[in-house]
PDB file of C-alpha atoms in Angstrom:
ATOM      1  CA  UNK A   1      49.853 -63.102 -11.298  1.00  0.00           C
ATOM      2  CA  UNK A   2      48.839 -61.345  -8.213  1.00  0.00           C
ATOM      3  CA  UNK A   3      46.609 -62.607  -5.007  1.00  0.00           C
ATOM      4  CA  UNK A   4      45.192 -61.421  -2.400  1.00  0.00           C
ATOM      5  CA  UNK A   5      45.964 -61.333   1.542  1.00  0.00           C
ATOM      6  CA  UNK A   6      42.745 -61.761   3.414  1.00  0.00           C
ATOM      7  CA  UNK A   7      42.547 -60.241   7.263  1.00  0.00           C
ATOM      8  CA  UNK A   8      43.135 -62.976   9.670  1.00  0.00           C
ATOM      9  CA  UNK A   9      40.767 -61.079  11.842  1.00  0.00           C
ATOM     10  CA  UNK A  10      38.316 -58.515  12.498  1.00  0.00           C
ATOM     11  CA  UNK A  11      39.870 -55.324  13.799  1.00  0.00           C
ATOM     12  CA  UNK A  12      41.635 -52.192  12.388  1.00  0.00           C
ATOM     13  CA  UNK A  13      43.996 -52.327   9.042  1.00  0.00           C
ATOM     14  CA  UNK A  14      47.833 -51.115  10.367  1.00  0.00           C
ATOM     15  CA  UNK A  15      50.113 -50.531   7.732  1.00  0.00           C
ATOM     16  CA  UNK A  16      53.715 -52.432   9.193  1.00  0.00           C
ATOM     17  CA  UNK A  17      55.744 -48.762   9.207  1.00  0.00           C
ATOM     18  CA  UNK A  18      53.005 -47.837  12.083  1.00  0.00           C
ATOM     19  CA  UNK A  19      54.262 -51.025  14.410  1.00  0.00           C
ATOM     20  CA  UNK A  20      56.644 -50.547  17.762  1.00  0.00           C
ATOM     21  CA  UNK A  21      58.903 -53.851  16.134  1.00  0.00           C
ATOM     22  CA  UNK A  22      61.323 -52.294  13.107  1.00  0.00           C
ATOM     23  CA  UNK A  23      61.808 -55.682  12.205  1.00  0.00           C
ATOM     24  CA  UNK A  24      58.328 -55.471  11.196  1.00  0.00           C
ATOM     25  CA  UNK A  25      57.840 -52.041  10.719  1.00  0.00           C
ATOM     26  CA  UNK A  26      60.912 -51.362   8.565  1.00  0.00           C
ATOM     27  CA  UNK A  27      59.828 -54.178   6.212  1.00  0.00           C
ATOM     28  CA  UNK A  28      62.600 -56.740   6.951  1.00  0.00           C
ATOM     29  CA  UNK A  29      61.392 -59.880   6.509  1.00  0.00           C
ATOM     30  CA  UNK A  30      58.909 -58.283   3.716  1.00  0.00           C
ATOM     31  CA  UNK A  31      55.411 -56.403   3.041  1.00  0.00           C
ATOM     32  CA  UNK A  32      52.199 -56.680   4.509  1.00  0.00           C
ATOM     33  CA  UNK A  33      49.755 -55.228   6.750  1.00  0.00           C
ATOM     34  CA  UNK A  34      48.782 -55.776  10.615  1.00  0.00           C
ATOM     35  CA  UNK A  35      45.215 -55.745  12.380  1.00  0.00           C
ATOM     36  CA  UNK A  36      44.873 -54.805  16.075  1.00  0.00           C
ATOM     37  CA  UNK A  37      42.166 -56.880  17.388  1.00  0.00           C
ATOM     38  CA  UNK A  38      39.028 -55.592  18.314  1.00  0.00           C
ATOM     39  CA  UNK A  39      38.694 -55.286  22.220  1.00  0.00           C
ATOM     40  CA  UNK A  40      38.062 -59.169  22.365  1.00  0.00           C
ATOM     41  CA  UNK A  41      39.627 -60.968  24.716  1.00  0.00           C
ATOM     42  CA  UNK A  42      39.661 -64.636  22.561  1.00  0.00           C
ATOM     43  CA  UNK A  43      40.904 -63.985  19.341  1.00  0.00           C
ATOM     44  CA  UNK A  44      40.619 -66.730  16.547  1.00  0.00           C
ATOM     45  CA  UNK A  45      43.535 -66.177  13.773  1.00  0.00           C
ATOM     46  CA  UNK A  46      42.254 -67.269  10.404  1.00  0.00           C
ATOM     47  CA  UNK A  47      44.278 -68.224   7.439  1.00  0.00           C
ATOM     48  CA  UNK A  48      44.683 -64.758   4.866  1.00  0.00           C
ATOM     49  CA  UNK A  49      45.177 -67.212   2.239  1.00  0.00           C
ATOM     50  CA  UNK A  50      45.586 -70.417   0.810  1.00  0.00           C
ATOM     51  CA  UNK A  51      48.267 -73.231   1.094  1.00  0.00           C
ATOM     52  CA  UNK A  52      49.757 -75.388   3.431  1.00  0.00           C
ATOM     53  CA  UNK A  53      50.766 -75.104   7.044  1.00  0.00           C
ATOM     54  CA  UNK A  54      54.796 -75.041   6.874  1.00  0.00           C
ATOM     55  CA  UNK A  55      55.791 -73.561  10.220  1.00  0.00           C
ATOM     56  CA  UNK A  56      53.909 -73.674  13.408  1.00  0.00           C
ATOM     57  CA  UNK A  57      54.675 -71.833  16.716  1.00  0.00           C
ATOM     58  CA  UNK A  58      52.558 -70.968  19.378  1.00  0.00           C
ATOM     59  CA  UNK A  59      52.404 -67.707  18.438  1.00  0.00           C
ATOM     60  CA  UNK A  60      52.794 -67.528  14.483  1.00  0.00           C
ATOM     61  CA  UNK A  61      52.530 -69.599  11.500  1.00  0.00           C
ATOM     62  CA  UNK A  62      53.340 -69.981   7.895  1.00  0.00           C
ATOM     63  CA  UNK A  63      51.400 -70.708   5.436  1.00  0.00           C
ATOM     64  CA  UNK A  64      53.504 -71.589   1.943  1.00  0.00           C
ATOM     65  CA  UNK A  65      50.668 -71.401  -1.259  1.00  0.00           C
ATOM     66  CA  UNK A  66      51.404 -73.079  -4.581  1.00  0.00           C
ATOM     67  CA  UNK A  67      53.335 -70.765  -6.166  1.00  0.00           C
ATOM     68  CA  UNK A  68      55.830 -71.440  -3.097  1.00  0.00           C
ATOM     69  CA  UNK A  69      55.367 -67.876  -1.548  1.00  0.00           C
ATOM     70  CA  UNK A  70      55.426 -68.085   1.991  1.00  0.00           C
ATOM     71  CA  UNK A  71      52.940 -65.875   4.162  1.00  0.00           C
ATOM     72  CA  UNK A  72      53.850 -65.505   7.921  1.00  0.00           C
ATOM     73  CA  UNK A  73      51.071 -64.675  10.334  1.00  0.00           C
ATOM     74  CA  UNK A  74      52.678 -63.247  13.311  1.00  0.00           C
ATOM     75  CA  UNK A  75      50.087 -62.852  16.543  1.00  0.00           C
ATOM     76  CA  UNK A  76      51.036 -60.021  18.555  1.00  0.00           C
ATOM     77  CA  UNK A  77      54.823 -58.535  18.970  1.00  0.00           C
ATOM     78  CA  UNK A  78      56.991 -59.733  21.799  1.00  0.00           C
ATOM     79  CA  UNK A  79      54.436 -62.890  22.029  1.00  0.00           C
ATOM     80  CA  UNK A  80      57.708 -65.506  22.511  1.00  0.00           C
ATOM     81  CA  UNK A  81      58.696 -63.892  25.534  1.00  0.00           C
ATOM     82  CA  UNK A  82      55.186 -65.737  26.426  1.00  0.00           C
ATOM     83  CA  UNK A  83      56.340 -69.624  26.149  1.00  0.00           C
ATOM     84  CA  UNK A  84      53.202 -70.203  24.536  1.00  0.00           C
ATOM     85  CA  UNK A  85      50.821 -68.598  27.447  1.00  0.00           C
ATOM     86  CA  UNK A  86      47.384 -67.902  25.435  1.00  0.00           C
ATOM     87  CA  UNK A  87      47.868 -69.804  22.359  1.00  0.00           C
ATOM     88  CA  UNK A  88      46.098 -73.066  20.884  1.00  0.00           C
ATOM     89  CA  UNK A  89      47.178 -74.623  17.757  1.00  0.00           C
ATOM     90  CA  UNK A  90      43.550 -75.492  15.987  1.00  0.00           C
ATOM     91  CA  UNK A  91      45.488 -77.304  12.863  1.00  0.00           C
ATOM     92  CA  UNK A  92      48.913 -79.429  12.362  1.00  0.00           C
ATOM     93  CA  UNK A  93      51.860 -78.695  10.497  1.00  0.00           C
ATOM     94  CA  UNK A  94      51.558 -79.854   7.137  1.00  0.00           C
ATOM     95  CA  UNK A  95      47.917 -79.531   7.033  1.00  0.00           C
ATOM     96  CA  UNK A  96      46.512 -77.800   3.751  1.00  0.00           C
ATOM     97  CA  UNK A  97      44.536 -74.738   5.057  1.00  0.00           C
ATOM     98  CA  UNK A  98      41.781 -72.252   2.626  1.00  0.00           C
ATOM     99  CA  UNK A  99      41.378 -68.958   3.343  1.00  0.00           C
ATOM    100  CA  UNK A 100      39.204 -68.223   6.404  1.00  0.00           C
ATOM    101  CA  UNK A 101      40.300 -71.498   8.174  1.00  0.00           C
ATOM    102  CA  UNK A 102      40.670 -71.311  11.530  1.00  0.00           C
ATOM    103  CA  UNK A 103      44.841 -71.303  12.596  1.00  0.00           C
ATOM    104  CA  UNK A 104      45.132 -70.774  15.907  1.00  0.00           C
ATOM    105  CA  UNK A 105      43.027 -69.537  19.294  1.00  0.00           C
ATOM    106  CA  UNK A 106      44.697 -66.733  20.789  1.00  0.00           C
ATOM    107  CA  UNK A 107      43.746 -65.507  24.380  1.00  0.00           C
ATOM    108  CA  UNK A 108      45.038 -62.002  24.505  1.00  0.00           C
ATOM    109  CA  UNK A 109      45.102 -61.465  28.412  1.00  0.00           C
ATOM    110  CA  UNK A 110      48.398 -62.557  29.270  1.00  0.00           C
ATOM    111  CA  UNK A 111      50.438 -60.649  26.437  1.00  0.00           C
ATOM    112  CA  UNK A 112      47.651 -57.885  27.431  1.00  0.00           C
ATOM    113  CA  UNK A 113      48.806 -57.765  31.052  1.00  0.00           C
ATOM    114  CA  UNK A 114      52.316 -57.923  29.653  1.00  0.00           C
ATOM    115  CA  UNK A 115      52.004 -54.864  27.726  1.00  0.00           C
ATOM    116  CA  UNK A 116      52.506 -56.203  24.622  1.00  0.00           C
ATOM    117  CA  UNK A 117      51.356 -54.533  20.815  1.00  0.00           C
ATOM    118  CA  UNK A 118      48.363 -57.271  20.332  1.00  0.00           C
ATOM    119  CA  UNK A 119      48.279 -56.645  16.274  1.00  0.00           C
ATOM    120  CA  UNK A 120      48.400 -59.913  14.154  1.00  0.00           C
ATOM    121  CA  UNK A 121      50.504 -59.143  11.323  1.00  0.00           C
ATOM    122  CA  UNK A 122      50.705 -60.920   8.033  1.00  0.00           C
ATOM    123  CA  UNK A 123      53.804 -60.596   6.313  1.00  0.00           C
ATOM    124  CA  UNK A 124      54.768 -61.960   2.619  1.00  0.00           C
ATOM    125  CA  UNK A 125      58.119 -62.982   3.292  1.00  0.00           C
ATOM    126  CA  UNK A 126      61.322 -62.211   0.660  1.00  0.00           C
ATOM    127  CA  UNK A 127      58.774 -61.341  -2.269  1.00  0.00           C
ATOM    128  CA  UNK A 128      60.523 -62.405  -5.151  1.00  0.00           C
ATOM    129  CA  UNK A 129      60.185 -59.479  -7.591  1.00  0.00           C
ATOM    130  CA  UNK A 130      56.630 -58.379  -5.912  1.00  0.00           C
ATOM    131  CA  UNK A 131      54.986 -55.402  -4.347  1.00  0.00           C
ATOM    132  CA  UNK A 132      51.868 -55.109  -2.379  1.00  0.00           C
ATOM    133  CA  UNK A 133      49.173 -53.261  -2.556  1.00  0.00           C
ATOM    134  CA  UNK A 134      47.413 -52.423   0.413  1.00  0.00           C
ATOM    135  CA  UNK A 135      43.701 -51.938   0.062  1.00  0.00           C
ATOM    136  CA  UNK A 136      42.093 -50.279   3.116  1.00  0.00           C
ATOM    137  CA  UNK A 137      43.923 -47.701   4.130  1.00  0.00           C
ATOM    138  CA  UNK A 138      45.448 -46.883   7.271  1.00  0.00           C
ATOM    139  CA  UNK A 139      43.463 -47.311  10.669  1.00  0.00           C
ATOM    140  CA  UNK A 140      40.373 -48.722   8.448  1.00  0.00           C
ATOM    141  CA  UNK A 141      37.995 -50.824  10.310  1.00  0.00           C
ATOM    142  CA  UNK A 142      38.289 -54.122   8.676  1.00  0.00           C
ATOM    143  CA  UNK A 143      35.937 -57.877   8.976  1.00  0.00           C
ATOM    144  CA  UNK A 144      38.093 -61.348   9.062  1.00  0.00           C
ATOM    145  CA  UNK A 145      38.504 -62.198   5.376  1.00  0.00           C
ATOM    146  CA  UNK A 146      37.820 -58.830   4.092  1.00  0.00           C
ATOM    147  CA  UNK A 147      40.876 -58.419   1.537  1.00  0.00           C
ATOM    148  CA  UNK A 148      43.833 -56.717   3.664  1.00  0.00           C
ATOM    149  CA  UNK A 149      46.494 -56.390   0.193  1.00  0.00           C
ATOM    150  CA  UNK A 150      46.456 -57.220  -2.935  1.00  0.00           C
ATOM    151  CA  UNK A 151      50.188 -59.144  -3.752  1.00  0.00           C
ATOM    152  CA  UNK A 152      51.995 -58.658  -7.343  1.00  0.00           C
ATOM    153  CA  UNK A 153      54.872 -59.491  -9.352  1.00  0.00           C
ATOM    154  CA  UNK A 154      56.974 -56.502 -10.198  1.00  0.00           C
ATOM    155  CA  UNK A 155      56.400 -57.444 -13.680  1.00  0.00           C
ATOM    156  CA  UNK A 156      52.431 -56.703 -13.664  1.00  0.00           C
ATOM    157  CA  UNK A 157      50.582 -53.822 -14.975  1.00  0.00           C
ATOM    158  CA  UNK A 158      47.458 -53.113 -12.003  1.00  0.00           C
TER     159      UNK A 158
END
């Protein structure tokens, strides 16, 4: 069975090995893709897929669908160092989110004026036996909710 991984924003498509963070960049906690934000200063972070809310920090979220396949949306890199600054939770832990819903309102100036990467990266965390497929390629301009990847077991044919 594979899904897809809808941009949480409008922006341009990053593939994770083009990020400053290796954690993110070396694929660590798993695949996925990144979008730096257009020059906006309020960003709103939409869901890239469906399921419930599982984790909520100010600045990231996890999103766990049916299957159990958790999807972390990460806003920014170094964000924590923040304390929250910028961020507004728009939904609750626990809450059952569709594709497109809005997460979380991001004000970019103060990790802007710290000099931090402003991407919002979506990550499928430890795939079990899956790959992903990314679909725009590389520095692609890309819509909120335009598909970002394309997630599949190992096992599929594509």
């Amino acid at each position: 069975m594979s899904f897809e991984l809808y941009s949480p924003i409008s922006g341009t498509l990053r593939h994770l090995n083009t990020l400053a963070d290796p954690v993110f960049a070396e694929e660590i906690m798993g695949p996925g893709f990144a979008v730096a934000p257009e020059n906006d200063r309020y960003v709103k972070v939409c869901a890239p897929t469906d399921g419930t809310l599982t984790h909520l920090l100010p600045h990231a979220c996890a999103i766990t669908r049916a299957n159990g396949q958790q999807i972390l949306v990460h806003l920014g890199i170094d964000t924590v160092k923040l304390g929250g600054e910028g961020f507004s939770s728009i939904r609750n832990l626990g809450d059952e989110v569709s594709a497109g819903d809005p997460l979380i309102a991001w004000d970019t100036a103060p990790a802007r004026n710290m000099g931090y990467p402003l991407e919002v990266i979506v990550v499928v965390l430890c795939p079990p036996a899956s790959y992903l497929e990314h679909l725009p390629a590389d520095c692609s301009p890309i819509e909120a909710l335009m598909p970002g990847a394309r997630v599949h077991r190992a096992s599929e044919e594509s």
